PDB file of C-alpha atoms in Angstrom:
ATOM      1  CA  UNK A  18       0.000   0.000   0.000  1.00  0.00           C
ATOM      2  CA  UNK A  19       1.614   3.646  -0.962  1.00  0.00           C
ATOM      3  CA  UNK A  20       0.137   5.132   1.807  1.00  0.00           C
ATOM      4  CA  UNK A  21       1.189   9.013   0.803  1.00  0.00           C
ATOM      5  CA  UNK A  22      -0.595   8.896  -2.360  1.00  0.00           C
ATOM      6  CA  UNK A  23      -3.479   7.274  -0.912  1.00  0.00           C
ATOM      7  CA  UNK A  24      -3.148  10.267   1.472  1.00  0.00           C
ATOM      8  CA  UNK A  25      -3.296  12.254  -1.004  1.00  0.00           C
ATOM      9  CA  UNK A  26      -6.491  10.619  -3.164  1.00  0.00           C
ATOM     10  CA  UNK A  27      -8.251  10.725  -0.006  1.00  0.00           C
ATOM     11  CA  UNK A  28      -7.328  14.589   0.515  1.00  0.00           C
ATOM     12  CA  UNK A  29      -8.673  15.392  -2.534  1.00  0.00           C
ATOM     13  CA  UNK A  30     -12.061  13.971  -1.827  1.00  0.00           C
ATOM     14  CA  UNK A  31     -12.548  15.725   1.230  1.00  0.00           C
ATOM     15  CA  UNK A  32     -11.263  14.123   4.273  1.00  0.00           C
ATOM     16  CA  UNK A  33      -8.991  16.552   6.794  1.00  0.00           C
ATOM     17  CA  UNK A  34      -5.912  15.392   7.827  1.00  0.00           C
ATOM     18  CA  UNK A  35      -4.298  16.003  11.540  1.00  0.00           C
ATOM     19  CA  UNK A  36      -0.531  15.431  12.023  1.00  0.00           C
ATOM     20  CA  UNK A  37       0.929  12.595  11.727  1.00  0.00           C
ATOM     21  CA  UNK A  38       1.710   9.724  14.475  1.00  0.00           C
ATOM     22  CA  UNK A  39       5.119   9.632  15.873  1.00  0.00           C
ATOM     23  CA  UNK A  40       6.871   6.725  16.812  1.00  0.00           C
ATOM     24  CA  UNK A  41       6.609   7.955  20.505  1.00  0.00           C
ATOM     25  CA  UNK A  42       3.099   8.555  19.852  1.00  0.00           C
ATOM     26  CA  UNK A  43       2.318   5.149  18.549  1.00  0.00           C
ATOM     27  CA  UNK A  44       4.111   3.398  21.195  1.00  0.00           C
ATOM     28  CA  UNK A  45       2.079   5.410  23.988  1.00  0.00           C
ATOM     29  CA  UNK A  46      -1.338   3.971  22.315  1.00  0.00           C
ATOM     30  CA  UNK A  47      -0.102   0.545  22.164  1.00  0.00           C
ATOM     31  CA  UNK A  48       0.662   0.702  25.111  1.00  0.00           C
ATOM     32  CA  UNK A  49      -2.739   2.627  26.157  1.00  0.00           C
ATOM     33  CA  UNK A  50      -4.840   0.136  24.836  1.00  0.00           C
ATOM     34  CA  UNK A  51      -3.477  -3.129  24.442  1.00  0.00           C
ATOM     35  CA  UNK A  52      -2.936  -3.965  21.103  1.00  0.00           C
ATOM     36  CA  UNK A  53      -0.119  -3.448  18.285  1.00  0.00           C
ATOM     37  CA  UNK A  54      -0.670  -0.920  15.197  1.00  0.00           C
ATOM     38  CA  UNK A  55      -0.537  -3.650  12.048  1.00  0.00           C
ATOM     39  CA  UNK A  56       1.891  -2.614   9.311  1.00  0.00           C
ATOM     40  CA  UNK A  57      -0.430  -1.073   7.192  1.00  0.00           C
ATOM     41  CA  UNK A  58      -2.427   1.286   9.358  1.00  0.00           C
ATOM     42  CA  UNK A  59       1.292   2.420  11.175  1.00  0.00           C
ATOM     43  CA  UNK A  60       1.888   3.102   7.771  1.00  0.00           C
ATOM     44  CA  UNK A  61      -1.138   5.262   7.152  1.00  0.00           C
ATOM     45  CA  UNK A  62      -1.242   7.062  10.175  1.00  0.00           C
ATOM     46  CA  UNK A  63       2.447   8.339   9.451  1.00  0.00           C
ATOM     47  CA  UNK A  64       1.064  10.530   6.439  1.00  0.00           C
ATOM     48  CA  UNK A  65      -1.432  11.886   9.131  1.00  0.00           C
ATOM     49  CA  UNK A  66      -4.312  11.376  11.284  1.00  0.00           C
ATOM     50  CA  UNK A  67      -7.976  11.036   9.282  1.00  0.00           C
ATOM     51  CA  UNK A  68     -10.318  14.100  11.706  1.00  0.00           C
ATOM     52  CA  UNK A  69     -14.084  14.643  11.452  1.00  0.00           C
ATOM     53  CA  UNK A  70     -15.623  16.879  13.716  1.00  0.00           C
ATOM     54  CA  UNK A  71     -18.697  14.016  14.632  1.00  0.00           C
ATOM     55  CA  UNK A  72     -15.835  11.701  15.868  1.00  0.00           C
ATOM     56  CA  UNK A  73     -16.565   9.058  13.513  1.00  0.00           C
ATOM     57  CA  UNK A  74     -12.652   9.112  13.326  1.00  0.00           C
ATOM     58  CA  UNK A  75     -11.153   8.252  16.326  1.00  0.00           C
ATOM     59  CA  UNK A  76      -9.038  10.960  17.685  1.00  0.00           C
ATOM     60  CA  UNK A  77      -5.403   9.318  18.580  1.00  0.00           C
ATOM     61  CA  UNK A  78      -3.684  12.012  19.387  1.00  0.00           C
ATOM     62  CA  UNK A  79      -5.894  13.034  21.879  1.00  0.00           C
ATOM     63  CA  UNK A  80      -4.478  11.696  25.237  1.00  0.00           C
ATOM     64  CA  UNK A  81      -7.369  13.154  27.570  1.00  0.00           C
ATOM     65  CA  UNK A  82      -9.126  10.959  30.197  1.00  0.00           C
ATOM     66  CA  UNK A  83     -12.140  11.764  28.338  1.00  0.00           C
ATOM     67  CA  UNK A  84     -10.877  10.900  24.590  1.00  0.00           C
ATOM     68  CA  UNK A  85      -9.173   7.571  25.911  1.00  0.00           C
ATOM     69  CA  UNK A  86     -12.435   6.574  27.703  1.00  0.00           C
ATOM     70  CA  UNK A  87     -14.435   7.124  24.759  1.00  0.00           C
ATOM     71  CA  UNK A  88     -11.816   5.297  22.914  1.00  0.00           C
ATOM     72  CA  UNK A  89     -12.114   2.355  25.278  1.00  0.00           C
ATOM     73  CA  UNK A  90     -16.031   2.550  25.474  1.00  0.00           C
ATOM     74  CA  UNK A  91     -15.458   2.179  21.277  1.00  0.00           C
ATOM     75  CA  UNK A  92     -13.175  -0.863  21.293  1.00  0.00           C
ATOM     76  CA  UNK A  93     -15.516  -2.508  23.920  1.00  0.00           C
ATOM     77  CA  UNK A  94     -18.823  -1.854  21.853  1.00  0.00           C
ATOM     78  CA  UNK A  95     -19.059  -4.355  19.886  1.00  0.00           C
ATOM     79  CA  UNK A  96     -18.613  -6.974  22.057  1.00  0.00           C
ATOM     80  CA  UNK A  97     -21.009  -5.395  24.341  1.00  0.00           C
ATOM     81  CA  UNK A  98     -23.655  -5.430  21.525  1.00  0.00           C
ATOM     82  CA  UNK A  99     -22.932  -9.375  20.118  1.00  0.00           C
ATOM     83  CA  UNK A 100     -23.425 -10.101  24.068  1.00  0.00           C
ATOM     84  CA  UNK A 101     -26.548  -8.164  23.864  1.00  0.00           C
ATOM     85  CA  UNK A 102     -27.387 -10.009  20.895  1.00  0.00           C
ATOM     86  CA  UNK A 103     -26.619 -13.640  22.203  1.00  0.00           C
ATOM     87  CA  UNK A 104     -28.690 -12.905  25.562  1.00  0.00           C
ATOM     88  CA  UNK A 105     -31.505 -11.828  23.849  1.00  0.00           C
ATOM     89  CA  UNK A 106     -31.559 -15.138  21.577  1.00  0.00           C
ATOM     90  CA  UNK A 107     -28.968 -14.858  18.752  1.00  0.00           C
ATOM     91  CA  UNK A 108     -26.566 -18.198  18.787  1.00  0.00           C
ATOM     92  CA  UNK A 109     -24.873 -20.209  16.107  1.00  0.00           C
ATOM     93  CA  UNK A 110     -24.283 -24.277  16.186  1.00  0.00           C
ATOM     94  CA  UNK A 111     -20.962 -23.764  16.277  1.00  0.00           C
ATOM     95  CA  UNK A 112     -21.071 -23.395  19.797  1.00  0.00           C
ATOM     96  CA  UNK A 113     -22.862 -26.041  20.836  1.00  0.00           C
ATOM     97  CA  UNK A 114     -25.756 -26.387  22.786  1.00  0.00           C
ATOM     98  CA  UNK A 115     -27.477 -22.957  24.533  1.00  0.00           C
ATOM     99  CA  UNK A 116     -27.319 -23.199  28.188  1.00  0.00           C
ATOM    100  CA  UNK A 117     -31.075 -23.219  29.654  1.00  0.00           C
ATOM    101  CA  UNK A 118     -29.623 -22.030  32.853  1.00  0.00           C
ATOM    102  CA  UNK A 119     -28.868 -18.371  33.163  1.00  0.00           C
ATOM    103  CA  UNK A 120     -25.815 -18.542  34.560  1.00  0.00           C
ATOM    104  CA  UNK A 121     -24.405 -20.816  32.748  1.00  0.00           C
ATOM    105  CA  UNK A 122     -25.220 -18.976  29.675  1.00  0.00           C
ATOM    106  CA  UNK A 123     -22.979 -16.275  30.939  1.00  0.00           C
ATOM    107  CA  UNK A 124     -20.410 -18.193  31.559  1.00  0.00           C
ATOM    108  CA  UNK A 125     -20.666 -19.174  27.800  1.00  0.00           C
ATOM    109  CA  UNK A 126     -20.734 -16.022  26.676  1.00  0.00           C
ATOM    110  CA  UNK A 127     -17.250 -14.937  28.646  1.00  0.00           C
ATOM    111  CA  UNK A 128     -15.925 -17.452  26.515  1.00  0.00           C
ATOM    112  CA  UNK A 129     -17.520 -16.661  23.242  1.00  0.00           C
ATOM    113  CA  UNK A 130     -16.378 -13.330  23.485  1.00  0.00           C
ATOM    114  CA  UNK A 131     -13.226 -14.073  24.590  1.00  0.00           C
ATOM    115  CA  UNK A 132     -12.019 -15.497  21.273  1.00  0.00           C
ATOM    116  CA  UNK A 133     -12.831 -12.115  19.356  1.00  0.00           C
ATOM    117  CA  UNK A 134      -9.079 -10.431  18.277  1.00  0.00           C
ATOM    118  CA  UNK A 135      -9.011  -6.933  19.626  1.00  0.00           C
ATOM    119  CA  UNK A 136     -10.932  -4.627  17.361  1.00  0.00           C
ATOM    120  CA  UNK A 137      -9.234  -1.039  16.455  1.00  0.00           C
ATOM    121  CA  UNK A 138     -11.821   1.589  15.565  1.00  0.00           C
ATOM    122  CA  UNK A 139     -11.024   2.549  12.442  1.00  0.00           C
ATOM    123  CA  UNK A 140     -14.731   4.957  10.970  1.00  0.00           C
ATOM    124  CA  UNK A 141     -17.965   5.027  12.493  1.00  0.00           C
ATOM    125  CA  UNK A 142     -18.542   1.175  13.611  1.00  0.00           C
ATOM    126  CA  UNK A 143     -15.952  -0.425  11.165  1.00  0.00           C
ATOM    127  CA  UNK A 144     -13.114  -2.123  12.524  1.00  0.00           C
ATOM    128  CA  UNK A 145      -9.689  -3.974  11.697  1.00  0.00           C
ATOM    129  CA  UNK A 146      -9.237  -7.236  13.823  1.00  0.00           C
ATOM    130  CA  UNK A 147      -5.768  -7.276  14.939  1.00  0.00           C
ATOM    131  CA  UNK A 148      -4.705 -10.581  13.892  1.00  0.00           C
ATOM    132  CA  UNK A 149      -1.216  -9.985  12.326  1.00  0.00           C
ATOM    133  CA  UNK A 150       1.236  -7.831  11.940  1.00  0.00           C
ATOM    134  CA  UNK A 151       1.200  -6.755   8.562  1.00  0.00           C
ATOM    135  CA  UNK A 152      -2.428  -5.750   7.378  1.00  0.00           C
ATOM    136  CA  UNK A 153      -5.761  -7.236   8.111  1.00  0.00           C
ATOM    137  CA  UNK A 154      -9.671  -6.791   7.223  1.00  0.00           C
ATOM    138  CA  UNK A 155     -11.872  -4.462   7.766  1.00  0.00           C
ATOM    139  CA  UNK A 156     -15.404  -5.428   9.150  1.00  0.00           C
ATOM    140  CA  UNK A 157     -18.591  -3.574   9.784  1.00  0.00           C
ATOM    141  CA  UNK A 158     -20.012  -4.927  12.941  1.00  0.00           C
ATOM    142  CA  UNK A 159     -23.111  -3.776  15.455  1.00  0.00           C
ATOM    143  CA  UNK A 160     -23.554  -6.850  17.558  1.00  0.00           C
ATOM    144  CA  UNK A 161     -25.029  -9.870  15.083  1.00  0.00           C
ATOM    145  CA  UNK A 162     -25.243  -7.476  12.577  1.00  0.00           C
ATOM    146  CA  UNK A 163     -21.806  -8.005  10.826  1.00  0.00           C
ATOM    147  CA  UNK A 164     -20.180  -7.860   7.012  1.00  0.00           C
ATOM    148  CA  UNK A 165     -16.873  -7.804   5.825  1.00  0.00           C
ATOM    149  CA  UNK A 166     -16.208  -4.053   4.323  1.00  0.00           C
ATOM    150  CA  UNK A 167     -12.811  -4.884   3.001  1.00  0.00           C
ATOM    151  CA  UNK A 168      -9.362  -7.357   2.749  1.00  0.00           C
ATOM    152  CA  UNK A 169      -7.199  -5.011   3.813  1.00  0.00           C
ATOM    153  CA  UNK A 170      -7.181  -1.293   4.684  1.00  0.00           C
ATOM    154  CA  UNK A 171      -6.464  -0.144   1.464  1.00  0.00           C
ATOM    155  CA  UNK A 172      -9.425  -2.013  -0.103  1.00  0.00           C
ATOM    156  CA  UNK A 173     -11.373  -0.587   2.548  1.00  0.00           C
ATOM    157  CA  UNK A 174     -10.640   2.907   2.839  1.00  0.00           C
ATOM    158  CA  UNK A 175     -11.177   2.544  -1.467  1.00  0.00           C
ATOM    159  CA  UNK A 176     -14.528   1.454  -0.544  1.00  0.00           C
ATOM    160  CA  UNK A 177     -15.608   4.134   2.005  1.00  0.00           C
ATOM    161  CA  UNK A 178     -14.603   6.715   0.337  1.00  0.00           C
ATOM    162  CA  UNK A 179     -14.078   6.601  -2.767  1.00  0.00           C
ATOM    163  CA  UNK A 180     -16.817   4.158  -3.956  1.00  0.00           C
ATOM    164  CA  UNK A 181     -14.212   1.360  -4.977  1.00  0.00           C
ATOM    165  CA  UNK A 182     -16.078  -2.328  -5.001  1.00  0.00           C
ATOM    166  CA  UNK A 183     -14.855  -4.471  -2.396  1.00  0.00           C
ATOM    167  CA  UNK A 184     -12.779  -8.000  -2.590  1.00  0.00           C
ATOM    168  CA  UNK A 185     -13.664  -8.694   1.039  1.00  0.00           C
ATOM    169  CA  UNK A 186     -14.410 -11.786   2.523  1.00  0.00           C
ATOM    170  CA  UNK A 187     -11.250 -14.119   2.123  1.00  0.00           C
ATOM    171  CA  UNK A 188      -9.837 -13.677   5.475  1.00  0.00           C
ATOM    172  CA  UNK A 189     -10.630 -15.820   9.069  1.00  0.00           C
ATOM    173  CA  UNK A 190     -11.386 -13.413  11.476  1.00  0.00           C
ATOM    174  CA  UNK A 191     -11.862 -15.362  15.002  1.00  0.00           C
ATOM    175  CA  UNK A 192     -15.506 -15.366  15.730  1.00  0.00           C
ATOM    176  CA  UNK A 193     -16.527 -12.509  13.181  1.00  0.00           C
ATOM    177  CA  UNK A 194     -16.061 -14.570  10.781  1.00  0.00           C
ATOM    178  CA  UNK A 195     -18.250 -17.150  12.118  1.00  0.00           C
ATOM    179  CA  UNK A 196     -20.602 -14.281  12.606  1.00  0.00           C
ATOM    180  CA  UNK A 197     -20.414 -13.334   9.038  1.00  0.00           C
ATOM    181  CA  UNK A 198     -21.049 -16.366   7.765  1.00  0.00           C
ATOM    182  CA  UNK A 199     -24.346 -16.666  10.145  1.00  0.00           C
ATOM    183  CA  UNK A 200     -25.750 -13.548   8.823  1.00  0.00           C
ATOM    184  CA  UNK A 201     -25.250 -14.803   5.325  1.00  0.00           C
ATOM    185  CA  UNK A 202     -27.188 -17.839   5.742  1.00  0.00           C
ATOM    186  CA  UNK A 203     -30.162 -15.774   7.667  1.00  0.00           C
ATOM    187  CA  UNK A 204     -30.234 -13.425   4.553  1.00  0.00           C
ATOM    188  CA  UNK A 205     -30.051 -16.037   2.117  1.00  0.00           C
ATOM    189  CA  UNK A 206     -32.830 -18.235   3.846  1.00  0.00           C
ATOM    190  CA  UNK A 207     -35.065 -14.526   4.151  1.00  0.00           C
ATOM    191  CA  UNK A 208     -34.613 -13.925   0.172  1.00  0.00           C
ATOM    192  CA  UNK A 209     -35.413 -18.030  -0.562  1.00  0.00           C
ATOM    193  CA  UNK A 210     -38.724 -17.001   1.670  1.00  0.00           C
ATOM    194  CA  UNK A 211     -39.609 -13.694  -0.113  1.00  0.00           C
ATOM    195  CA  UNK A 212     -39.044 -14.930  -3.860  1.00  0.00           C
ATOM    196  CA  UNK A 213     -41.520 -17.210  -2.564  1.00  0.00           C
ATOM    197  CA  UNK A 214     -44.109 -14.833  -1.543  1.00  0.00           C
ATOM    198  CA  UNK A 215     -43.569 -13.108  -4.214  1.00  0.00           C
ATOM    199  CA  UNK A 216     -44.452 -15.522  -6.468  1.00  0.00           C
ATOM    200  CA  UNK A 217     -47.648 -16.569  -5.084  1.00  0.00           C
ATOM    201  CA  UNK A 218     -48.759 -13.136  -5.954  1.00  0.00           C
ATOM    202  CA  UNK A 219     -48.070 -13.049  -9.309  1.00  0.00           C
TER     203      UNK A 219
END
């Protein structure tokens, strides 16, 4: 990925730019928050910081109790809403049978959500997984509600913003992908049920 002339492209379609991260900088985050910059975003971030003024960026170089709470609150979300999701019914086969007891369905959910990578906020409610060093997908995820929005951050930020089509879907995410995948059969089944309908009106 040339990340300056990506920079650039994006630039000239609008988005601001803040300074760039310094090494010192990116050390203090990964630190902060518990995970490690993958190649690609470190990469990115050197040519500057995406700002919007509705936070759908996250701010990084903002070090403020608030702005690193926020930023916490926003890594946590959406494991917060799958759990939300799973209490209020949503499960997949995958993991077995559904605890009956309430307890022990929390217990099962600890663990569910435990195999999720750490998620860095990347726009709005997209995310890259942290799952190697180099550069990984980009997923668009409120709880159960969950797609693949790019392979890599190049293909995504293409996508977002400059109306690219997407070659996402090829990477395992832990449980997202398993996720995904759900979410695919549910839509498929609902179309295979309204071509029906639809049908019997004609």
């Amino acid at each position: 990925m040339n990340a300056q002339r990506l920079s650039k492209v994006l630039t000239s379609v609008g988005i601001v730019f803040e300074d760039k991260l310094s090494a010192s900088e990116t050390r203090r985050i990964e630190e902060l928050y518990g995970f490690r910059f993958p190649n690609s975003l470190k990469g990115f971030y050197r040519e500057g910081v995406p700002y919007s003024e509705g936070e759908e960026f996250p701010r990084w170089h903002d070090f403020s109790e608030e702005n690193v709470e926020k930023i916490k609150a926003r890594m946590n979300a959406p494991l917060a809403w799958l759990k939300r999701d799973i209490e209020n019914g949503f499960w997949i086969e995958k993991w077995g049978e559904r605890p009956e007891d309430t307890a022990e369905l929390a217990e099962r959910i600890k663990e569910i959500l435990a195999l999720s990578p750490v998620l860095i906020p990347i726009y709005s409610h997209r995310y890259m997984p942290a799952i190697s060093e180099i550069d990984d997908p980009i997923i668009s995820t409120v709880g159960r509600d969950t797609i693949y929005y790019g392979n890599s951050l190049e293909d995504y930020l293409k996508h977002e913003f400059l109306g690219k089509p997407s070659s996402a879907g090829e990477i395992e995410i832990p449980l997202w992908s398993d996720i995904i995948e759900q979410g695919a059969r549910e839509f498929a089944e609902y179309e295979k049920v309204r071509r029906r309908l639809e049908s019997k009106k004609l």
